[in-house]
Short mmCIF file of C-alpha atoms in Angstrom, two decimals:
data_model
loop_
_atom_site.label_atom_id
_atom_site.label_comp_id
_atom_site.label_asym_id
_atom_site.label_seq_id
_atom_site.Cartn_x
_atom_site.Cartn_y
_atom_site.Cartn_z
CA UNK A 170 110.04 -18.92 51.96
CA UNK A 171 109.69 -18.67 48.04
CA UNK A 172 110.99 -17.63 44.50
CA UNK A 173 113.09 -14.82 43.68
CA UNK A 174 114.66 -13.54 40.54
CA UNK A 175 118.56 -13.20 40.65
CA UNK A 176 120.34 -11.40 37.55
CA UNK A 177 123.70 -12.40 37.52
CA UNK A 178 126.65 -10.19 35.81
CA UNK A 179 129.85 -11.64 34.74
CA UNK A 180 131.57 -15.70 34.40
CA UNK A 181 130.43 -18.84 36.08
CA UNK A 182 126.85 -17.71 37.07
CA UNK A 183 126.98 -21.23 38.81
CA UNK A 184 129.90 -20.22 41.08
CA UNK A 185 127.81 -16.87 42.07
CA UNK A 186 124.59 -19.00 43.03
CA UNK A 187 127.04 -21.19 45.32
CA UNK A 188 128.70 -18.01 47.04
CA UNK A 189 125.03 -16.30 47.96
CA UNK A 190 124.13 -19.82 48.98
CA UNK A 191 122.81 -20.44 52.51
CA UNK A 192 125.15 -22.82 54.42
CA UNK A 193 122.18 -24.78 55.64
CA UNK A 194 121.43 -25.92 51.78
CA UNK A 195 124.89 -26.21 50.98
CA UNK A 196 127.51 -29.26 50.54
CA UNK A 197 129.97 -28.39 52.12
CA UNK A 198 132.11 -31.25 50.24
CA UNK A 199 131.36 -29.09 46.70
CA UNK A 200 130.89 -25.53 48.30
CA UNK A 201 133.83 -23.52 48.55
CA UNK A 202 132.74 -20.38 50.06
CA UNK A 203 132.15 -21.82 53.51
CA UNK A 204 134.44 -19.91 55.92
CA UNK A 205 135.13 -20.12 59.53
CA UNK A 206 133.36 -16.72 60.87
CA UNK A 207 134.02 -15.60 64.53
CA UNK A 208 130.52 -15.05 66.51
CA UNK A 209 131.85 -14.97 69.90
CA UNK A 210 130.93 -11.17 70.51
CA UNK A 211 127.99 -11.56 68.77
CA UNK A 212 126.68 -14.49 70.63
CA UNK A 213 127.39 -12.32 73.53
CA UNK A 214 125.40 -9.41 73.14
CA UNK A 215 122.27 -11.58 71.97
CA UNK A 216 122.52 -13.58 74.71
CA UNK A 217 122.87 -10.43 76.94
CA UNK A 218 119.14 -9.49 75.46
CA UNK A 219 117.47 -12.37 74.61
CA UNK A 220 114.65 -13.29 76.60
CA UNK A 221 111.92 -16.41 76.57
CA UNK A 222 108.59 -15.92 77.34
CA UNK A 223 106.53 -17.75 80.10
CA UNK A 224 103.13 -17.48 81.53
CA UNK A 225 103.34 -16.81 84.80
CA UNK A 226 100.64 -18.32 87.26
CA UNK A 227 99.22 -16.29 90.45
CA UNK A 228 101.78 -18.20 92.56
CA UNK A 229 104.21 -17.01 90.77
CA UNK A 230 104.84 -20.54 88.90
CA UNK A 231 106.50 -20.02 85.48
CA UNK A 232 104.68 -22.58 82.76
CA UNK A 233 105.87 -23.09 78.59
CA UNK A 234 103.18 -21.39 77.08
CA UNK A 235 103.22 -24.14 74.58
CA UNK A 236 102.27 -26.47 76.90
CA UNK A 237 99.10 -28.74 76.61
CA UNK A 238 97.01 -27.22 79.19
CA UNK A 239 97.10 -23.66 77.08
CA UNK A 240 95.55 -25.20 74.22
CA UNK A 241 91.52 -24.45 73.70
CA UNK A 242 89.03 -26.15 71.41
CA UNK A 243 87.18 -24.25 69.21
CA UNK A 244 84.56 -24.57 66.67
CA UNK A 245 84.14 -23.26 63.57
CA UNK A 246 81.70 -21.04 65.03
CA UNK A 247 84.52 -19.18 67.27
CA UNK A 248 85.39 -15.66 66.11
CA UNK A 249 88.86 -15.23 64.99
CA UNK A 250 91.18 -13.50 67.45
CA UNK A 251 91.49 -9.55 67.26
CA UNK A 252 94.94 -8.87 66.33
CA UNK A 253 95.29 -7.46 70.04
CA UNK A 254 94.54 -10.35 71.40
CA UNK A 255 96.94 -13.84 71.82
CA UNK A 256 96.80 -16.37 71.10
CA UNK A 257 96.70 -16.31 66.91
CA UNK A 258 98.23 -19.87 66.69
CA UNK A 259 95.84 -22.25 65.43
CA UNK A 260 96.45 -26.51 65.45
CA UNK A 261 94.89 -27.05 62.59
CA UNK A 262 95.08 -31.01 62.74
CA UNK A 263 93.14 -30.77 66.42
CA UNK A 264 91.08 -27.33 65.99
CA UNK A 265 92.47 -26.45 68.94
CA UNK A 266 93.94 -22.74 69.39
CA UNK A 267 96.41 -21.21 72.08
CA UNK A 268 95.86 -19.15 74.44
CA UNK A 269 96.11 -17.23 78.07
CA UNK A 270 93.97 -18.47 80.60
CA UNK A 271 92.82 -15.25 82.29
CA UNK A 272 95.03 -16.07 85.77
CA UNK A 273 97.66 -16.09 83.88
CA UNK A 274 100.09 -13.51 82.81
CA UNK A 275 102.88 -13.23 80.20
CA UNK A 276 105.96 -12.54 81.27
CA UNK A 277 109.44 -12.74 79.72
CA UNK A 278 112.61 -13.96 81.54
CA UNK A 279 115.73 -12.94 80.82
CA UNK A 280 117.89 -16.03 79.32
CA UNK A 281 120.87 -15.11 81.29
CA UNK A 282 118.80 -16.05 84.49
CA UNK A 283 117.72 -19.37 83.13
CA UNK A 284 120.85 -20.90 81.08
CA UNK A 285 124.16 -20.22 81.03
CA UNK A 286 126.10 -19.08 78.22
CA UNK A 287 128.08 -21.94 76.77
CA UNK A 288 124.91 -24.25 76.91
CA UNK A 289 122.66 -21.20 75.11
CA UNK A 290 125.10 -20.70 72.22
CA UNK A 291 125.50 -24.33 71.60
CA UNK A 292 121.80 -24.89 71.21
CA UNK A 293 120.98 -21.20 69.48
CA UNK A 294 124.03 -21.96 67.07
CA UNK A 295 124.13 -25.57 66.90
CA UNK A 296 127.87 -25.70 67.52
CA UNK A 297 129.82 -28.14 69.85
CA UNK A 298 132.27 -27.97 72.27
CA UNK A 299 135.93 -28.94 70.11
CA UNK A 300 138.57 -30.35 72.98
CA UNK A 301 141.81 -28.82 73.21
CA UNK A 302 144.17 -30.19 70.37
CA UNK A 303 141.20 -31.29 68.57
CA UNK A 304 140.32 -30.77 65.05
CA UNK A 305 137.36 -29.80 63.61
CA UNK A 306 135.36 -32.65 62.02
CA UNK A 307 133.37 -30.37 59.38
CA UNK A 308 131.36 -32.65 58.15
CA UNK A 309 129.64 -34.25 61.47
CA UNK A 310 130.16 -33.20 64.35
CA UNK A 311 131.26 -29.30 63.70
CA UNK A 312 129.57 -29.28 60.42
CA UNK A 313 127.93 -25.65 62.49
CA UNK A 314 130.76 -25.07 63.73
CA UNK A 315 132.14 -25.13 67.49
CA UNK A 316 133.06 -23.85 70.93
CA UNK A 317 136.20 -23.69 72.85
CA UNK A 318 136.02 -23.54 76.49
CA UNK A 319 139.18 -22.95 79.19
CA UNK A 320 139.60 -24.41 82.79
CA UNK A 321 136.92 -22.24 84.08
CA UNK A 322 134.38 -23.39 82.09
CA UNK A 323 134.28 -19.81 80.13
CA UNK A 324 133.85 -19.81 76.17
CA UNK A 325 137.28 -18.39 74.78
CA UNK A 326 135.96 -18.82 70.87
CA UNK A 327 132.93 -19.55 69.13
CA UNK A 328 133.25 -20.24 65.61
CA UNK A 329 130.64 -20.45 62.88
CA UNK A 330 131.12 -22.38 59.79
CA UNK A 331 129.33 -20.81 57.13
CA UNK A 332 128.84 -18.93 53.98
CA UNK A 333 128.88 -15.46 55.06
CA UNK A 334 127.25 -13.98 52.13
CA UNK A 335 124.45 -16.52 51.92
CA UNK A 336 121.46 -15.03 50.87
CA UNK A 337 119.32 -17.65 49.46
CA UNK A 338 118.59 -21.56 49.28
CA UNK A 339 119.26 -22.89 46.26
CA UNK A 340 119.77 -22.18 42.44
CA UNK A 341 116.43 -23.21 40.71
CA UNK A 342 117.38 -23.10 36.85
CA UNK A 343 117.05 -19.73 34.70
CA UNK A 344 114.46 -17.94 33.31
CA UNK A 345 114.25 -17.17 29.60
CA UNK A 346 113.61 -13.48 29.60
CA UNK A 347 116.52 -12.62 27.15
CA UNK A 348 114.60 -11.97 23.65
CA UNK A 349 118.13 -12.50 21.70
CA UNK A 350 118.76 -10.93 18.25
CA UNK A 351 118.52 -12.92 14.98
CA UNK A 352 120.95 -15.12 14.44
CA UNK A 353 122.62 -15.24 17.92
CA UNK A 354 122.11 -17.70 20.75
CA UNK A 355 122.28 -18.48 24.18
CA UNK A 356 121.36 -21.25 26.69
CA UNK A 357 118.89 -22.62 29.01
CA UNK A 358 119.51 -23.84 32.10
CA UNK A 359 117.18 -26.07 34.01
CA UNK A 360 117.84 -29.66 34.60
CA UNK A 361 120.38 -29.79 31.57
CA UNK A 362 121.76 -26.61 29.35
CA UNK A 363 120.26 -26.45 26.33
CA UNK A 364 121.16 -24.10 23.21
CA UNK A 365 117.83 -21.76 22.55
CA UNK A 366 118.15 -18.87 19.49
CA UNK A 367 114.74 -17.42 20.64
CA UNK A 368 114.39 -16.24 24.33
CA UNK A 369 117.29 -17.29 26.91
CA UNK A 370 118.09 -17.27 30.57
CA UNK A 371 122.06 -17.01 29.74
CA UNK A 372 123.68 -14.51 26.99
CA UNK A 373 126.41 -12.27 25.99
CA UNK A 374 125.27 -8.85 26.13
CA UNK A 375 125.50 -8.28 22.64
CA UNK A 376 123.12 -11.17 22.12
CA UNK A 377 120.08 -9.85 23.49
CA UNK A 378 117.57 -7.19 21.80
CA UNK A 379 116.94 -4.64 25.00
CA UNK A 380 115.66 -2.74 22.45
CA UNK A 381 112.71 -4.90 21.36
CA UNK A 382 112.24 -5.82 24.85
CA UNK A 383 111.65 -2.60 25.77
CA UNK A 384 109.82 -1.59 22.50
CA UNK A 385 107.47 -4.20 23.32
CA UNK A 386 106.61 -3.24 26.82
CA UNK A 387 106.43 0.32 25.76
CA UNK A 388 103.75 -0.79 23.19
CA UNK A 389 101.83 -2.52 26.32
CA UNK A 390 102.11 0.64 28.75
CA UNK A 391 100.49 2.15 25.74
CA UNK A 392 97.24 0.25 25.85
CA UNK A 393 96.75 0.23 29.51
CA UNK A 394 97.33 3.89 29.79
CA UNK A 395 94.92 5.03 27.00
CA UNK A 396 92.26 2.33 28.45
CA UNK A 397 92.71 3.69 31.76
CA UNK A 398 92.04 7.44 30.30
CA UNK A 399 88.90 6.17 28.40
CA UNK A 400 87.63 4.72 31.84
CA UNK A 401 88.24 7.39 34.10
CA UNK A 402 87.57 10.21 31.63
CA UNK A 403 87.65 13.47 32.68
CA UNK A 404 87.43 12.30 36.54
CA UNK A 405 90.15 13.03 38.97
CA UNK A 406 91.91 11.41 41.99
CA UNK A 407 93.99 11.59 45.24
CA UNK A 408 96.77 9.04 45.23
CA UNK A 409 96.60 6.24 47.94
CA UNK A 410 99.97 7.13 49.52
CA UNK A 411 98.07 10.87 50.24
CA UNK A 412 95.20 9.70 52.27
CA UNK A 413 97.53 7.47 54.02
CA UNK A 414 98.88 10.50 55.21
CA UNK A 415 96.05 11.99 55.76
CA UNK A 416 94.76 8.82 57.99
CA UNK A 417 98.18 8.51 59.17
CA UNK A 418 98.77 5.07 58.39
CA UNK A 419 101.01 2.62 56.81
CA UNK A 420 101.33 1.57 53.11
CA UNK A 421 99.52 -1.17 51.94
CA UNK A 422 96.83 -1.50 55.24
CA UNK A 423 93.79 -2.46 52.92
CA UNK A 424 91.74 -2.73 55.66
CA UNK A 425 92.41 1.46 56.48
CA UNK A 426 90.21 4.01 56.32
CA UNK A 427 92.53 5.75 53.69
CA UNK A 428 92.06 2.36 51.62
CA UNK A 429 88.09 2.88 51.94
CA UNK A 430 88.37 6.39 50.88
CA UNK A 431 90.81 5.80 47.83
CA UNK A 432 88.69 2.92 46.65
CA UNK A 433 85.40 4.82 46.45
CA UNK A 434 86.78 7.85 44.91
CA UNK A 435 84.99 7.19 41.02
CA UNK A 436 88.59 7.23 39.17
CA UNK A 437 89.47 4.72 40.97
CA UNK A 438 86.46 2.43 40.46
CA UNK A 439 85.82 3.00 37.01
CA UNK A 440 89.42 2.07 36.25
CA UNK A 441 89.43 -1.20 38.76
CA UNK A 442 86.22 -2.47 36.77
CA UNK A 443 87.98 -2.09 33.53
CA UNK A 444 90.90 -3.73 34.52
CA UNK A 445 93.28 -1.34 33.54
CA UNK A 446 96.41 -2.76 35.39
CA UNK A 447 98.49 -6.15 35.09
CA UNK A 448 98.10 -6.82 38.78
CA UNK A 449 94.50 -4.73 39.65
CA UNK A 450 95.36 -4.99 43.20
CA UNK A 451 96.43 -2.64 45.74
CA UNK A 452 97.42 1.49 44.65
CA UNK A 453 99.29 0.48 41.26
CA UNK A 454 96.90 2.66 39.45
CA UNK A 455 98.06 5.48 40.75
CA UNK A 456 100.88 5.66 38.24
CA UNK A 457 98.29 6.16 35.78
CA UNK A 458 98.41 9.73 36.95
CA UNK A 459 101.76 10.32 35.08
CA UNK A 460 101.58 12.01 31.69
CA UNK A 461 101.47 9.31 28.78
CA UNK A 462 105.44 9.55 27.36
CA UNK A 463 106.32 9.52 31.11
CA UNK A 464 104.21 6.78 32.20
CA UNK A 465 105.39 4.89 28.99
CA UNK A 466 109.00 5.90 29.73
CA UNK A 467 108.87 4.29 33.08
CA UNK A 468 108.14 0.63 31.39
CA UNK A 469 110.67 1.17 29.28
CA UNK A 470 112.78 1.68 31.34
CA UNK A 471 111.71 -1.23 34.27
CA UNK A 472 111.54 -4.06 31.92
CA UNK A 473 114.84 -5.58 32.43
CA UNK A 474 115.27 -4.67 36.00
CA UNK A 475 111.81 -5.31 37.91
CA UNK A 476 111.78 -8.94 37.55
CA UNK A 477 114.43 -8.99 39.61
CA UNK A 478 115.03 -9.30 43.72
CA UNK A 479 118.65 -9.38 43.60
CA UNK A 480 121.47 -8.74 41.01
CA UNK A 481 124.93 -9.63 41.10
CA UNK A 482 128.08 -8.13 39.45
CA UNK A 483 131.74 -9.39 39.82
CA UNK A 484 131.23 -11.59 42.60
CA UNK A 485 129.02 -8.63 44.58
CA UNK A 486 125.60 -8.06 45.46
CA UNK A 487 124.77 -5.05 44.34
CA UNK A 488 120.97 -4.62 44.61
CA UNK A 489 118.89 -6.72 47.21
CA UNK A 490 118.13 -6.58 50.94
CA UNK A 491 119.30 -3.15 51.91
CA UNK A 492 121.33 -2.53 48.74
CA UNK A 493 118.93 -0.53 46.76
CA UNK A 494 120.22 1.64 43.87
CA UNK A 495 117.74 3.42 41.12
CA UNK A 496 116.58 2.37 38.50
CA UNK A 497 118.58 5.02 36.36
CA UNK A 498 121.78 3.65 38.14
CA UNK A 499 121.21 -0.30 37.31
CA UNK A 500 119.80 0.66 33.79
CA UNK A 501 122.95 2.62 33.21
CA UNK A 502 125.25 -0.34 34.95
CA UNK A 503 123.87 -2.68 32.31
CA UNK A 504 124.49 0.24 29.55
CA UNK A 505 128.14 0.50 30.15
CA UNK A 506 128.60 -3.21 30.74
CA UNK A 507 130.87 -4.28 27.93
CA UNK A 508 129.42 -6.36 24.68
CA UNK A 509 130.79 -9.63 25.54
CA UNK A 510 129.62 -9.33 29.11
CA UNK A 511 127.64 -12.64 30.31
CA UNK A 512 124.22 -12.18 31.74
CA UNK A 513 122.15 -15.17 33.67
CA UNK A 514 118.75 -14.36 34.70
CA UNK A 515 117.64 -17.57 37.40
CA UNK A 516 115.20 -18.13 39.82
CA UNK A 517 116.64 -19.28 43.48
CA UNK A 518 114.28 -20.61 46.43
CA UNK A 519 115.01 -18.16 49.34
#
């Protein structure tokens, strides 16, 4: 759960936040990209893998693992659990935690054993069982969608009614990042649209100074790389994402020894205490290793794009989730984009 940044290219930004819209948030009265999406082979092979967990007692008695008698008091006093360990489920109301009692053993069950199939995918799914001859009610009853089952008792379709692009919540208002040009305007869209002629969430292409945008950030890259030089002086470095290599282990483990190593290297320190980066946190002063023009290039170059977590063109997704083009290739998108070309910059809840 939380904020992204969606950059929408092209008419009715409004229309685009409804088709990436999650069916869950959606009205399905105003909505008009929910579909009717066949899941029945789908359902299948999940419920051909799924399992549920249990802990097992030494008679061989299966118990929830939820259940009352697993949880433990503890006191403030208690050490935290290793991340080994289980339970890390706290009850914060009780300070009470989960856990295993030590006759007991996890084990998991396949679901296949346990339920049968049309009761699983009814409850996994939320959809109900629609007669023969009956029609969907879309709004109530088969607002998830539904089931059909034959004589046997075997489900013959399994339909989910949904918006099968949904990618986030809801559409939040925009976000004026558009510096526009003298003289032009564009609008801001929160509660109400309003006509702004200084920064905008909403513009025509031509409308919006890129150049001072980027001219600006440029001028900011500037500063923190010449700081950073004046801290660090002569001193050099290994980057973060070496020693992790060297320690073999993952990115962004602060708690590694790489992360021990690349924060006492003197570089490193004397450009943390100066506060040479935006954030200050985690390996981003690594890039401080690039040669001025390139490092100043870079922030240039990001300043429209790395706000964002997804952007939309035509009615497409076309960066987000696993759809991840370069920088070059979105900067030069938005370069041959044509003048009267309508950008929306908004913030969703995903």
């Amino acid at each position: 759960m939380g904020h992204y940044c969606v950059l929408v290219i092209g008419e009715d930004p409004l229309d685009m936040f409804d088709k990436f819209q999650r069916a869950e948030y959606a009205d399905p009265t105003k909505n008009k990209y929910f579909a009717a999406v066949d899941i029945l082979d789908k359902a299948r092979a999940r419920y051909d893998r799924d399992t549920t967990r249990f802990l097992q007692d030494k008679d061989g008695g299966l118990h929830d693992p939820w259940d009352a008698q697993f949880w433990q008091a503890v006191s403030n006093d208690d050490l935290e659990p290793t991340p080994g360990d289980y339970p890390v489920v706290t009850n914060l109301t009780e300070n009470k935690r989960l856990y295993v009692p030590t006759d007991f053993q996890q084990v998991y069950i396949p679901t296949r054993e346990r339920v049968n199939f049309q009761d699983w995918i009814c409850k996994y799914y939320g959809l109900t069982v629609l007669a023969n001859g009956q029609e969907p009610d879309l709004l109530k009853s088969h607002r998830e969608g539904w089931i059909r089952v034959n004589a046997a008792g075997d489900v013959i379709e399994a339909i989910q009614w949904t918006i099968p692009q949904g990618v986030w919540d809801y559409f939040e208002g925009t976000i004026d990042l558009f510096k526009l040009k003298p003289g032009t305007t564009g609008l801001s869209i929160r509660r109400e649209e309003q006509v702004v002629d200084d920064y905008a969430g909403c513009a025509r292409k031509s409308a919006i100074d890129f150049e001072w945008m980027r001219d600006q950030e440029g001028q900011k890259a500037a500063q923190l790389w010449d700081k950073a030089a004046a801290a660090r002086g002569s001193l050099t470095w290994v980057r973060y994402d070496e020693l992790c290599k060297k320690y073999n282990v993952r990115l962004f483990d602060y708690e590694s020894p790489a992360w021990e190593e690349y924060r006492a290297q003197p570089a490193i320190d004397a450009m943390y205490a100066s506060e040479c980066s935006p954030c200050n946190e985690g390996a981003c002063l690594d890039s401080f290793g690039l040669p001025r023009n390139e490092y100043i290039d870079l922030h240039r170059e990001k300043v429209i794009f790395w706000h964002f977590g997804y952007v939309v063109k035509d009615g497409e997704l076309i960066y987000g989730d696993d759809i991840c083009p370069s920088l070059q290739a979105l900067n030069q998108i938005l370069e041959d984009l044509p003048d009267h070309t309508l950008l929306t910059a908004a913030s969703v809840h995903a």
